[in-house]
Amino acid sequence: MNKDQPVSSLFSCNDLPAGEQFDAWRETVSNAFVPLDAKSYTVGTFTGELLTGVVGSLQVSEVSGGAVEVCRMPDAIRRSDPGYVKLGMQIRGYCVLTQDDREAALIPGDFSIYDTRRPYQVSFEGDFAQLVVMFPHELIHLPPDALNDMTARRVSGRRGIGGLVSKLLVGIAEQPRGVEELSANQQLSNGVLNLLAAALFEQLGCESNVQPETNRAALLLQIKAFIDARLYDPELSSHLIARAHNISPRNLQKMFEGEGTTATEWIRRRRLEHCRRDLVDPRLSVDP
């Protein structure tokens, strides 16, 4: 990704003359991702936006528009082949992603991945919004050549590890525009990639092939999310956390030892961080 890219940038074609809107949208989307071709099937005026930001090693974008078909063709790949993987998660509307002789039909919450090194097509049948996460292919922890088997496969955002990925991405997308703390958050981007790898293996039904470090990282992220959701529960404890995740308290402690802390200390630290955040939040101040 472009190191000079701002933390967040917003493009909207909605205020342009009607005859220029789609061309401006197409050019902006192509420049933000990789060279693409696009054809509009929208009746009347085409409106759309693109919000793009950076989270660690990830480029995270929210793109919206009307009925359109977006393609990455062999000639575009020859012009520019940066070797990225893209994850598309549907926020609004319906789309069909095609790559490697497979099709993934996505409704809101669902996601799929595709590889910019090979041709693909994404077709939106009407007004849509989609979250697109793009990153270098070598960053995802998958065995050699496994990526080819995982493109254009629908992953449900309503159950399993895919549900965790979907919720995490929605949480990132809902951050206020221009929040600079996320741009340098490498731990967050690594967590997204670890969870994504686990979700893809779960979708293929071959969880046994997941690298152990990916499983551990995915479980630790689940545990940390569990803790954050229950910080105000006075009954929150190591035993409760271990029981909720079907592991022993000793295994739980080993996982946090790898982080240089303990589960109890992590809970205390997160509570303090939340207290500190609440204290400086002007929305929670009380006028004298």
PDB file of C-alpha atoms in Angstrom:
ATOM      1  CA  MET A   1       0.000   0.000   0.000  1.00  0.00           C
ATOM      2  CA  ASN A   2       1.002   3.575  -0.481  1.00  0.00           C
ATOM      3  CA  LYS A   3       3.002   4.687   2.579  1.00  0.00           C
ATOM      4  CA  ASP A   4       2.093   8.315   1.820  1.00  0.00           C
ATOM      5  CA  GLN A   5      -1.629   7.580   1.972  1.00  0.00           C
ATOM      6  CA  PRO A   6      -3.442   9.697   4.567  1.00  0.00           C
ATOM      7  CA  VAL A   7      -4.931   8.048   7.638  1.00  0.00           C
ATOM      8  CA  SER A   8      -8.365   8.483   6.094  1.00  0.00           C
ATOM      9  CA  SER A   9      -9.681  10.036   2.921  1.00  0.00           C
ATOM     10  CA  LEU A  10     -13.192  10.473   1.614  1.00  0.00           C
ATOM     11  CA  PHE A  11     -14.287  10.736  -2.001  1.00  0.00           C
ATOM     12  CA  SER A  12     -17.851  11.377  -3.108  1.00  0.00           C
ATOM     13  CA  CYS A  13     -19.056  11.744  -6.664  1.00  0.00           C
ATOM     14  CA  ASN A  14     -22.519  12.846  -5.568  1.00  0.00           C
ATOM     15  CA  ASP A  15     -21.931  16.562  -6.064  1.00  0.00           C
ATOM     16  CA  LEU A  16     -20.358  16.235  -9.513  1.00  0.00           C
ATOM     17  CA  PRO A  17     -22.298  16.824 -12.737  1.00  0.00           C
ATOM     18  CA  ALA A  18     -24.390  13.759 -13.575  1.00  0.00           C
ATOM     19  CA  GLY A  19     -22.379  12.967 -16.708  1.00  0.00           C
ATOM     20  CA  GLU A  20     -19.113  12.843 -14.735  1.00  0.00           C
ATOM     21  CA  GLN A  21     -20.141  10.893 -11.645  1.00  0.00           C
ATOM     22  CA  PHE A  22     -19.544   7.302 -12.742  1.00  0.00           C
ATOM     23  CA  ASP A  23     -16.252   8.016 -14.510  1.00  0.00           C
ATOM     24  CA  ALA A  24     -14.950   9.815 -11.425  1.00  0.00           C
ATOM     25  CA  TRP A  25     -16.055   6.943  -9.172  1.00  0.00           C
ATOM     26  CA  ARG A  26     -14.481   4.331 -11.455  1.00  0.00           C
ATOM     27  CA  GLU A  27     -11.162   6.182 -11.604  1.00  0.00           C
ATOM     28  CA  THR A  28     -11.057   6.748  -7.850  1.00  0.00           C
ATOM     29  CA  VAL A  29     -11.820   3.102  -7.019  1.00  0.00           C
ATOM     30  CA  SER A  30      -9.222   1.890  -9.512  1.00  0.00           C
ATOM     31  CA  ASN A  31      -6.567   4.185  -8.033  1.00  0.00           C
ATOM     32  CA  ALA A  32      -7.424   3.238  -4.444  1.00  0.00           C
ATOM     33  CA  PHE A  33      -7.122  -0.501  -4.993  1.00  0.00           C
ATOM     34  CA  VAL A  34      -5.539  -1.964  -8.140  1.00  0.00           C
ATOM     35  CA  PRO A  35      -6.219  -1.146 -11.824  1.00  0.00           C
ATOM     36  CA  LEU A  36      -9.822  -2.167 -12.544  1.00  0.00           C
ATOM     37  CA  ASP A  37     -12.422  -1.954 -15.285  1.00  0.00           C
ATOM     38  CA  ALA A  38     -16.006  -1.085 -14.387  1.00  0.00           C
ATOM     39  CA  LYS A  39     -19.338  -0.850 -16.190  1.00  0.00           C
ATOM     40  CA  SER A  40     -22.390   0.863 -14.751  1.00  0.00           C
ATOM     41  CA  TYR A  41     -25.843  -0.720 -14.987  1.00  0.00           C
ATOM     42  CA  THR A  42     -27.459   2.000 -12.911  1.00  0.00           C
ATOM     43  CA  VAL A  43     -30.537   3.588 -14.433  1.00  0.00           C
ATOM     44  CA  GLY A  44     -30.211   7.342 -14.122  1.00  0.00           C
ATOM     45  CA  THR A  45     -27.633   9.092 -11.957  1.00  0.00           C
ATOM     46  CA  PHE A  46     -24.796   7.024 -10.475  1.00  0.00           C
ATOM     47  CA  THR A  47     -23.931   8.062  -6.912  1.00  0.00           C
ATOM     48  CA  GLY A  48     -21.228   6.595  -4.728  1.00  0.00           C
ATOM     49  CA  GLU A  49     -18.527   7.204  -2.147  1.00  0.00           C
ATOM     50  CA  LEU A  50     -15.189   5.758  -1.077  1.00  0.00           C
ATOM     51  CA  LEU A  51     -13.789   6.138   2.438  1.00  0.00           C
ATOM     52  CA  THR A  52     -10.261   4.740   2.775  1.00  0.00           C
ATOM     53  CA  GLY A  53      -7.998   4.400   5.803  1.00  0.00           C
ATOM     54  CA  VAL A  54      -5.107   2.368   7.162  1.00  0.00           C
ATOM     55  CA  VAL A  55      -5.050  -0.042  10.111  1.00  0.00           C
ATOM     56  CA  GLY A  56      -1.556  -1.407  10.639  1.00  0.00           C
ATOM     57  CA  SER A  57      -0.727  -3.387   7.488  1.00  0.00           C
ATOM     58  CA  LEU A  58      -4.308  -3.257   6.211  1.00  0.00           C
ATOM     59  CA  GLN A  59      -5.980  -0.823   3.866  1.00  0.00           C
ATOM     60  CA  VAL A  60      -9.589  -0.617   5.030  1.00  0.00           C
ATOM     61  CA  SER A  61     -12.140   0.986   2.718  1.00  0.00           C
ATOM     62  CA  GLU A  62     -15.879   1.424   2.597  1.00  0.00           C
ATOM     63  CA  VAL A  63     -17.129   1.740  -0.967  1.00  0.00           C
ATOM     64  CA  SER A  64     -20.692   2.412  -2.075  1.00  0.00           C
ATOM     65  CA  GLY A  65     -22.421   2.852  -5.406  1.00  0.00           C
ATOM     66  CA  GLY A  66     -25.201   1.660  -7.676  1.00  0.00           C
ATOM     67  CA  ALA A  67     -25.645  -1.315  -9.981  1.00  0.00           C
ATOM     68  CA  VAL A  68     -22.169  -1.927 -11.381  1.00  0.00           C
ATOM     69  CA  GLU A  69     -19.826  -4.670 -12.545  1.00  0.00           C
ATOM     70  CA  VAL A  70     -16.163  -4.377 -11.554  1.00  0.00           C
ATOM     71  CA  CYS A  71     -13.557  -6.562 -13.262  1.00  0.00           C
ATOM     72  CA  ARG A  72      -9.832  -7.134 -13.010  1.00  0.00           C
ATOM     73  CA  MET A  73      -8.711  -8.327 -16.411  1.00  0.00           C
ATOM     74  CA  PRO A  74      -5.391  -9.875 -17.579  1.00  0.00           C
ATOM     75  CA  ASP A  75      -4.217  -6.667 -19.263  1.00  0.00           C
ATOM     76  CA  ALA A  76      -4.766  -4.717 -16.030  1.00  0.00           C
ATOM     77  CA  ILE A  77      -2.826  -7.365 -14.115  1.00  0.00           C
ATOM     78  CA  ARG A  78       0.058  -7.045 -16.563  1.00  0.00           C
ATOM     79  CA  ARG A  79       0.099  -3.277 -16.030  1.00  0.00           C
ATOM     80  CA  SER A  80       0.209  -3.579 -12.245  1.00  0.00           C
ATOM     81  CA  ASP A  81       0.479  -6.730 -10.139  1.00  0.00           C
ATOM     82  CA  PRO A  82       1.245  -5.728  -6.525  1.00  0.00           C
ATOM     83  CA  GLY A  83       0.205  -9.130  -5.157  1.00  0.00           C
ATOM     84  CA  TYR A  84      -2.627  -8.151  -2.825  1.00  0.00           C
ATOM     85  CA  VAL A  85      -5.457 -10.108  -1.278  1.00  0.00           C
ATOM     86  CA  LYS A  86      -8.801  -8.343  -0.925  1.00  0.00           C
ATOM     87  CA  LEU A  87     -11.584  -9.211   1.476  1.00  0.00           C
ATOM     88  CA  GLY A  88     -15.017  -7.953   0.516  1.00  0.00           C
ATOM     89  CA  MET A  89     -17.687  -7.868   3.246  1.00  0.00           C
ATOM     90  CA  GLN A  90     -21.159  -6.834   2.210  1.00  0.00           C
ATOM     91  CA  ILE A  91     -22.689  -4.054   4.300  1.00  0.00           C
ATOM     92  CA  ARG A  92     -25.725  -3.211   2.171  1.00  0.00           C
ATOM     93  CA  GLY A  93     -27.189  -4.797  -0.938  1.00  0.00           C
ATOM     94  CA  TYR A  94     -26.171  -7.986  -2.748  1.00  0.00           C
ATOM     95  CA  CYS A  95     -23.176  -8.975  -4.851  1.00  0.00           C
ATOM     96  CA  VAL A  96     -21.629 -11.954  -6.617  1.00  0.00           C
ATOM     97  CA  LEU A  97     -17.859 -12.402  -6.564  1.00  0.00           C
ATOM     98  CA  THR A  98     -16.332 -14.650  -9.248  1.00  0.00           C
ATOM     99  CA  GLN A  99     -12.777 -15.998  -9.317  1.00  0.00           C
ATOM    100  CA  ASP A 100     -11.052 -19.330 -10.049  1.00  0.00           C
ATOM    101  CA  ASP A 101     -14.263 -20.847 -11.505  1.00  0.00           C
ATOM    102  CA  ARG A 102     -16.154 -20.242  -8.257  1.00  0.00           C
ATOM    103  CA  GLU A 103     -18.904 -17.804  -7.302  1.00  0.00           C
ATOM    104  CA  ALA A 104     -19.651 -16.330  -3.880  1.00  0.00           C
ATOM    105  CA  ALA A 105     -23.057 -14.684  -3.472  1.00  0.00           C
ATOM    106  CA  LEU A 106     -22.859 -12.231  -0.571  1.00  0.00           C
ATOM    107  CA  ILE A 107     -25.578 -10.630   1.513  1.00  0.00           C
ATOM    108  CA  PRO A 108     -24.920  -8.186   4.381  1.00  0.00           C
ATOM    109  CA  GLY A 109     -22.500  -9.669   6.909  1.00  0.00           C
ATOM    110  CA  ASP A 110     -21.053 -12.238   4.487  1.00  0.00           C
ATOM    111  CA  PHE A 111     -17.542 -11.924   3.129  1.00  0.00           C
ATOM    112  CA  SER A 112     -15.161 -13.586   0.713  1.00  0.00           C
ATOM    113  CA  ILE A 113     -11.574 -13.101  -0.401  1.00  0.00           C
ATOM    114  CA  TYR A 114     -10.033 -12.699  -3.836  1.00  0.00           C
ATOM    115  CA  ASP A 115      -6.511 -12.439  -5.203  1.00  0.00           C
ATOM    116  CA  THR A 116      -5.517  -9.416  -7.301  1.00  0.00           C
ATOM    117  CA  ARG A 117      -2.878 -11.507  -9.111  1.00  0.00           C
ATOM    118  CA  ARG A 118      -5.611 -13.319 -11.058  1.00  0.00           C
ATOM    119  CA  PRO A 119      -8.732 -12.126 -12.917  1.00  0.00           C
ATOM    120  CA  TYR A 120     -11.907 -11.613 -10.922  1.00  0.00           C
ATOM    121  CA  GLN A 121     -15.311 -10.000 -11.253  1.00  0.00           C
ATOM    122  CA  VAL A 122     -17.608  -8.417  -8.672  1.00  0.00           C
ATOM    123  CA  SER A 123     -21.194  -7.712  -9.726  1.00  0.00           C
ATOM    124  CA  PHE A 124     -23.556  -5.523  -7.680  1.00  0.00           C
ATOM    125  CA  GLU A 125     -27.179  -5.749  -8.772  1.00  0.00           C
ATOM    126  CA  GLY A 126     -28.315  -2.510  -7.139  1.00  0.00           C
ATOM    127  CA  ASP A 127     -27.361   0.130  -4.583  1.00  0.00           C
ATOM    128  CA  PHE A 128     -24.696  -1.291  -2.292  1.00  0.00           C
ATOM    129  CA  ALA A 129     -22.077  -0.643   0.363  1.00  0.00           C
ATOM    130  CA  GLN A 130     -19.140  -2.957   0.929  1.00  0.00           C
ATOM    131  CA  LEU A 131     -16.185  -3.008   3.299  1.00  0.00           C
ATOM    132  CA  VAL A 132     -12.973  -3.899   1.448  1.00  0.00           C
ATOM    133  CA  VAL A 133      -9.812  -4.906   3.317  1.00  0.00           C
ATOM    134  CA  MET A 134      -6.653  -5.156   1.204  1.00  0.00           C
ATOM    135  CA  PHE A 135      -3.226  -6.463   2.246  1.00  0.00           C
ATOM    136  CA  PRO A 136      -0.108  -8.152   0.786  1.00  0.00           C
ATOM    137  CA  HIS A 137      -0.796 -11.863   0.253  1.00  0.00           C
ATOM    138  CA  GLU A 138       2.258 -12.972   2.248  1.00  0.00           C
ATOM    139  CA  LEU A 139       0.829 -11.512   5.465  1.00  0.00           C
ATOM    140  CA  ILE A 140      -1.935 -14.084   5.876  1.00  0.00           C
ATOM    141  CA  HIS A 141      -0.837 -17.258   7.659  1.00  0.00           C
ATOM    142  CA  LEU A 142      -1.785 -19.942   5.155  1.00  0.00           C
ATOM    143  CA  PRO A 143       0.127 -22.964   3.859  1.00  0.00           C
ATOM    144  CA  PRO A 144       1.709 -22.593   0.394  1.00  0.00           C
ATOM    145  CA  ASP A 145      -0.840 -22.580  -2.433  1.00  0.00           C
ATOM    146  CA  ALA A 146      -3.768 -22.775   0.008  1.00  0.00           C
ATOM    147  CA  LEU A 147      -4.910 -19.304  -0.967  1.00  0.00           C
ATOM    148  CA  ASN A 148      -5.940 -20.555  -4.429  1.00  0.00           C
ATOM    149  CA  ASP A 149      -8.474 -22.899  -2.797  1.00  0.00           C
ATOM    150  CA  MET A 150     -10.030 -20.202  -0.652  1.00  0.00           C
ATOM    151  CA  THR A 151     -10.939 -17.464  -3.123  1.00  0.00           C
ATOM    152  CA  ALA A 152     -14.582 -16.759  -4.011  1.00  0.00           C
ATOM    153  CA  ARG A 153     -15.979 -18.857  -1.170  1.00  0.00           C
ATOM    154  CA  ARG A 154     -18.779 -17.286   0.853  1.00  0.00           C
ATOM    155  CA  VAL A 155     -18.071 -17.039   4.574  1.00  0.00           C
ATOM    156  CA  SER A 156     -21.121 -16.358   6.709  1.00  0.00           C
ATOM    157  CA  GLY A 157     -20.851 -13.427   9.067  1.00  0.00           C
ATOM    158  CA  ARG A 158     -23.565 -14.853  11.321  1.00  0.00           C
ATOM    159  CA  ARG A 159     -21.892 -17.905  12.855  1.00  0.00           C
ATOM    160  CA  GLY A 160     -18.573 -19.513  13.691  1.00  0.00           C
ATOM    161  CA  ILE A 161     -15.265 -17.730  13.330  1.00  0.00           C
ATOM    162  CA  GLY A 162     -16.646 -15.887  10.314  1.00  0.00           C
ATOM    163  CA  GLY A 163     -19.053 -14.170  12.695  1.00  0.00           C
ATOM    164  CA  LEU A 164     -16.115 -12.979  14.790  1.00  0.00           C
ATOM    165  CA  VAL A 165     -14.351 -11.613  11.706  1.00  0.00           C
ATOM    166  CA  SER A 166     -17.506  -9.819  10.601  1.00  0.00           C
ATOM    167  CA  LYS A 167     -18.064  -8.236  14.021  1.00  0.00           C
ATOM    168  CA  LEU A 168     -14.433  -7.162  14.264  1.00  0.00           C
ATOM    169  CA  LEU A 169     -14.519  -5.534  10.827  1.00  0.00           C
ATOM    170  CA  VAL A 170     -17.804  -3.794  11.567  1.00  0.00           C
ATOM    171  CA  GLY A 171     -16.273  -2.438  14.774  1.00  0.00           C
ATOM    172  CA  ILE A 172     -13.292  -1.071  12.861  1.00  0.00           C
ATOM    173  CA  ALA A 173     -15.547   0.480  10.219  1.00  0.00           C
ATOM    174  CA  GLU A 174     -17.681   2.162  12.878  1.00  0.00           C
ATOM    175  CA  GLN A 175     -14.719   4.042  14.370  1.00  0.00           C
ATOM    176  CA  PRO A 176     -14.977   7.805  13.882  1.00  0.00           C
ATOM    177  CA  ARG A 177     -13.540   8.926  10.569  1.00  0.00           C
ATOM    178  CA  GLY A 178      -9.940  10.004  10.880  1.00  0.00           C
ATOM    179  CA  VAL A 179      -9.120   8.195  14.147  1.00  0.00           C
ATOM    180  CA  GLU A 180      -5.343   8.112  13.914  1.00  0.00           C
ATOM    181  CA  GLU A 181      -4.800   5.604  16.734  1.00  0.00           C
ATOM    182  CA  LEU A 182      -5.895   2.779  14.437  1.00  0.00           C
ATOM    183  CA  SER A 183      -3.407   3.589  11.692  1.00  0.00           C
ATOM    184  CA  ALA A 184      -0.424   2.335  13.684  1.00  0.00           C
ATOM    185  CA  ASN A 185      -2.255  -0.544  15.363  1.00  0.00           C
ATOM    186  CA  GLN A 186      -0.270  -3.493  14.037  1.00  0.00           C
ATOM    187  CA  GLN A 187      -1.655  -5.789  16.736  1.00  0.00           C
ATOM    188  CA  LEU A 188      -5.182  -5.131  15.508  1.00  0.00           C
ATOM    189  CA  SER A 189      -4.275  -5.824  11.874  1.00  0.00           C
ATOM    190  CA  ASN A 190      -2.472  -9.034  12.891  1.00  0.00           C
ATOM    191  CA  GLY A 191      -5.554 -10.076  14.819  1.00  0.00           C
ATOM    192  CA  VAL A 192      -7.778  -9.532  11.790  1.00  0.00           C
ATOM    193  CA  LEU A 193      -5.452 -11.648   9.624  1.00  0.00           C
ATOM    194  CA  ASN A 194      -5.248 -14.467  12.190  1.00  0.00           C
ATOM    195  CA  LEU A 195      -9.009 -14.612  12.589  1.00  0.00           C
ATOM    196  CA  LEU A 196      -9.467 -14.476   8.826  1.00  0.00           C
ATOM    197  CA  ALA A 197      -7.135 -17.455   8.311  1.00  0.00           C
ATOM    198  CA  ALA A 198      -9.037 -19.451  10.924  1.00  0.00           C
ATOM    199  CA  ALA A 199     -12.400 -18.524   9.346  1.00  0.00           C
ATOM    200  CA  LEU A 200     -11.233 -19.622   5.898  1.00  0.00           C
ATOM    201  CA  PHE A 201     -10.059 -22.974   7.196  1.00  0.00           C
ATOM    202  CA  GLU A 202     -13.326 -23.425   9.074  1.00  0.00           C
ATOM    203  CA  GLN A 203     -15.209 -22.726   5.842  1.00  0.00           C
ATOM    204  CA  LEU A 204     -13.209 -25.401   4.019  1.00  0.00           C
ATOM    205  CA  GLY A 205     -13.809 -27.869   6.824  1.00  0.00           C
ATOM    206  CA  CYS A 206     -10.121 -28.511   7.404  1.00  0.00           C
ATOM    207  CA  GLU A 207      -9.475 -26.859  10.751  1.00  0.00           C
ATOM    208  CA  SER A 208      -6.906 -29.573  11.516  1.00  0.00           C
ATOM    209  CA  ASN A 209      -4.579 -27.984   8.960  1.00  0.00           C
ATOM    210  CA  VAL A 210      -4.546 -24.601  10.663  1.00  0.00           C
ATOM    211  CA  GLN A 211      -1.118 -23.703  11.953  1.00  0.00           C
ATOM    212  CA  PRO A 212      -1.105 -23.956  15.788  1.00  0.00           C
ATOM    213  CA  GLU A 213      -0.042 -20.335  16.213  1.00  0.00           C
ATOM    214  CA  THR A 214      -3.047 -19.243  14.135  1.00  0.00           C
ATOM    215  CA  ASN A 215      -5.431 -21.227  16.338  1.00  0.00           C
ATOM    216  CA  ARG A 216      -3.874 -19.819  19.505  1.00  0.00           C
ATOM    217  CA  ALA A 217      -3.956 -16.264  18.198  1.00  0.00           C
ATOM    218  CA  ALA A 218      -7.586 -16.607  17.099  1.00  0.00           C
ATOM    219  CA  LEU A 219      -8.612 -18.051  20.491  1.00  0.00           C
ATOM    220  CA  LEU A 220      -6.738 -15.341  22.378  1.00  0.00           C
ATOM    221  CA  LEU A 221      -8.533 -12.663  20.359  1.00  0.00           C
ATOM    222  CA  GLN A 222     -11.867 -14.306  21.178  1.00  0.00           C
ATOM    223  CA  ILE A 223     -10.953 -14.349  24.864  1.00  0.00           C
ATOM    224  CA  LYS A 224      -9.915 -10.688  24.848  1.00  0.00           C
ATOM    225  CA  ALA A 225     -13.177  -9.741  23.126  1.00  0.00           C
ATOM    226  CA  PHE A 226     -15.068 -11.798  25.744  1.00  0.00           C
ATOM    227  CA  ILE A 227     -13.271  -9.901  28.515  1.00  0.00           C
ATOM    228  CA  ASP A 228     -13.956  -6.483  26.968  1.00  0.00           C
ATOM    229  CA  ALA A 229     -17.652  -7.292  26.681  1.00  0.00           C
ATOM    230  CA  ARG A 230     -17.822  -8.160  30.414  1.00  0.00           C
ATOM    231  CA  LEU A 231     -15.499  -5.643  32.044  1.00  0.00           C
ATOM    232  CA  TYR A 232     -18.315  -4.315  34.228  1.00  0.00           C
ATOM    233  CA  ASP A 233     -19.257  -7.795  35.472  1.00  0.00           C
ATOM    234  CA  PRO A 234     -17.978  -8.219  39.065  1.00  0.00           C
ATOM    235  CA  GLU A 235     -18.036 -12.006  38.567  1.00  0.00           C
ATOM    236  CA  LEU A 236     -15.526 -11.893  35.705  1.00  0.00           C
ATOM    237  CA  SER A 237     -12.628 -14.199  36.597  1.00  0.00           C
ATOM    238  CA  SER A 238     -10.046 -16.540  35.098  1.00  0.00           C
ATOM    239  CA  HIS A 239     -12.212 -19.552  35.912  1.00  0.00           C
ATOM    240  CA  LEU A 240     -15.278 -18.019  34.249  1.00  0.00           C
ATOM    241  CA  ILE A 241     -13.263 -17.150  31.130  1.00  0.00           C
ATOM    242  CA  ALA A 242     -11.676 -20.602  30.920  1.00  0.00           C
ATOM    243  CA  ARG A 243     -15.031 -22.350  31.346  1.00  0.00           C
ATOM    244  CA  ALA A 244     -16.669 -20.186  28.661  1.00  0.00           C
ATOM    245  CA  HIS A 245     -13.960 -21.170  26.153  1.00  0.00           C
ATOM    246  CA  ASN A 246     -13.699 -24.866  27.090  1.00  0.00           C
ATOM    247  CA  ILE A 247     -10.096 -24.664  28.250  1.00  0.00           C
ATOM    248  CA  SER A 248      -8.441 -25.182  31.616  1.00  0.00           C
ATOM    249  CA  PRO A 249      -7.457 -22.234  33.818  1.00  0.00           C
ATOM    250  CA  ARG A 250      -3.845 -23.376  33.448  1.00  0.00           C
ATOM    251  CA  ASN A 251      -4.035 -23.229  29.636  1.00  0.00           C
ATOM    252  CA  LEU A 252      -5.600 -19.799  29.914  1.00  0.00           C
ATOM    253  CA  GLN A 253      -2.706 -18.607  32.038  1.00  0.00           C
ATOM    254  CA  LYS A 254      -0.198 -20.042  29.552  1.00  0.00           C
ATOM    255  CA  MET A 255      -1.814 -18.070  26.755  1.00  0.00           C
ATOM    256  CA  PHE A 256      -1.463 -14.803  28.662  1.00  0.00           C
ATOM    257  CA  GLU A 257       2.075 -15.686  29.766  1.00  0.00           C
ATOM    258  CA  GLY A 258       2.943 -15.521  26.077  1.00  0.00           C
ATOM    259  CA  GLU A 259       1.725 -11.907  26.216  1.00  0.00           C
ATOM    260  CA  GLY A 260       3.939 -11.174  29.228  1.00  0.00           C
ATOM    261  CA  THR A 261       1.002 -10.875  31.621  1.00  0.00           C
ATOM    262  CA  THR A 262      -1.747 -12.864  33.354  1.00  0.00           C
ATOM    263  CA  ALA A 263      -5.475 -13.052  32.703  1.00  0.00           C
ATOM    264  CA  THR A 264      -6.173 -11.254  35.996  1.00  0.00           C
ATOM    265  CA  GLU A 265      -3.703  -8.483  35.180  1.00  0.00           C
ATOM    266  CA  TRP A 266      -5.181  -8.132  31.678  1.00  0.00           C
ATOM    267  CA  ILE A 267      -8.665  -7.669  33.139  1.00  0.00           C
ATOM    268  CA  ARG A 268      -7.351  -5.037  35.574  1.00  0.00           C
ATOM    269  CA  ARG A 269      -5.466  -3.197  32.824  1.00  0.00           C
ATOM    270  CA  ARG A 270      -8.457  -3.132  30.489  1.00  0.00           C
ATOM    271  CA  ARG A 271     -10.711  -1.830  33.281  1.00  0.00           C
ATOM    272  CA  LEU A 272      -8.242   0.959  34.011  1.00  0.00           C
ATOM    273  CA  GLU A 273      -7.999   1.826  30.316  1.00  0.00           C
ATOM    274  CA  HIS A 274     -11.783   2.051  30.067  1.00  0.00           C
ATOM    275  CA  CYS A 275     -11.939   4.199  33.211  1.00  0.00           C
ATOM    276  CA  ARG A 276      -9.270   6.514  31.802  1.00  0.00           C
ATOM    277  CA  ARG A 277     -11.111   6.773  28.489  1.00  0.00           C
ATOM    278  CA  ASP A 278     -14.393   7.581  30.259  1.00  0.00           C
ATOM    279  CA  LEU A 279     -12.735  10.248  32.399  1.00  0.00           C
ATOM    280  CA  VAL A 280     -11.441  12.180  29.384  1.00  0.00           C
ATOM    281  CA  ASP A 281     -14.574  11.705  27.273  1.00  0.00           C
ATOM    282  CA  PRO A 282     -16.287  15.137  27.116  1.00  0.00           C
ATOM    283  CA  ARG A 283     -19.603  13.448  26.421  1.00  0.00           C
ATOM    284  CA  LEU A 284     -19.544  11.981  29.949  1.00  0.00           C
ATOM    285  CA  SER A 285     -18.607  15.188  31.766  1.00  0.00           C
ATOM    286  CA  VAL A 286     -21.080  16.682  34.217  1.00  0.00           C
ATOM    287  CA  ASP A 287     -21.535  20.440  34.198  1.00  0.00           C
ATOM    288  CA  PRO A 288     -21.165  22.021  37.649  1.00  0.00           C
TER     289      PRO A 288
END
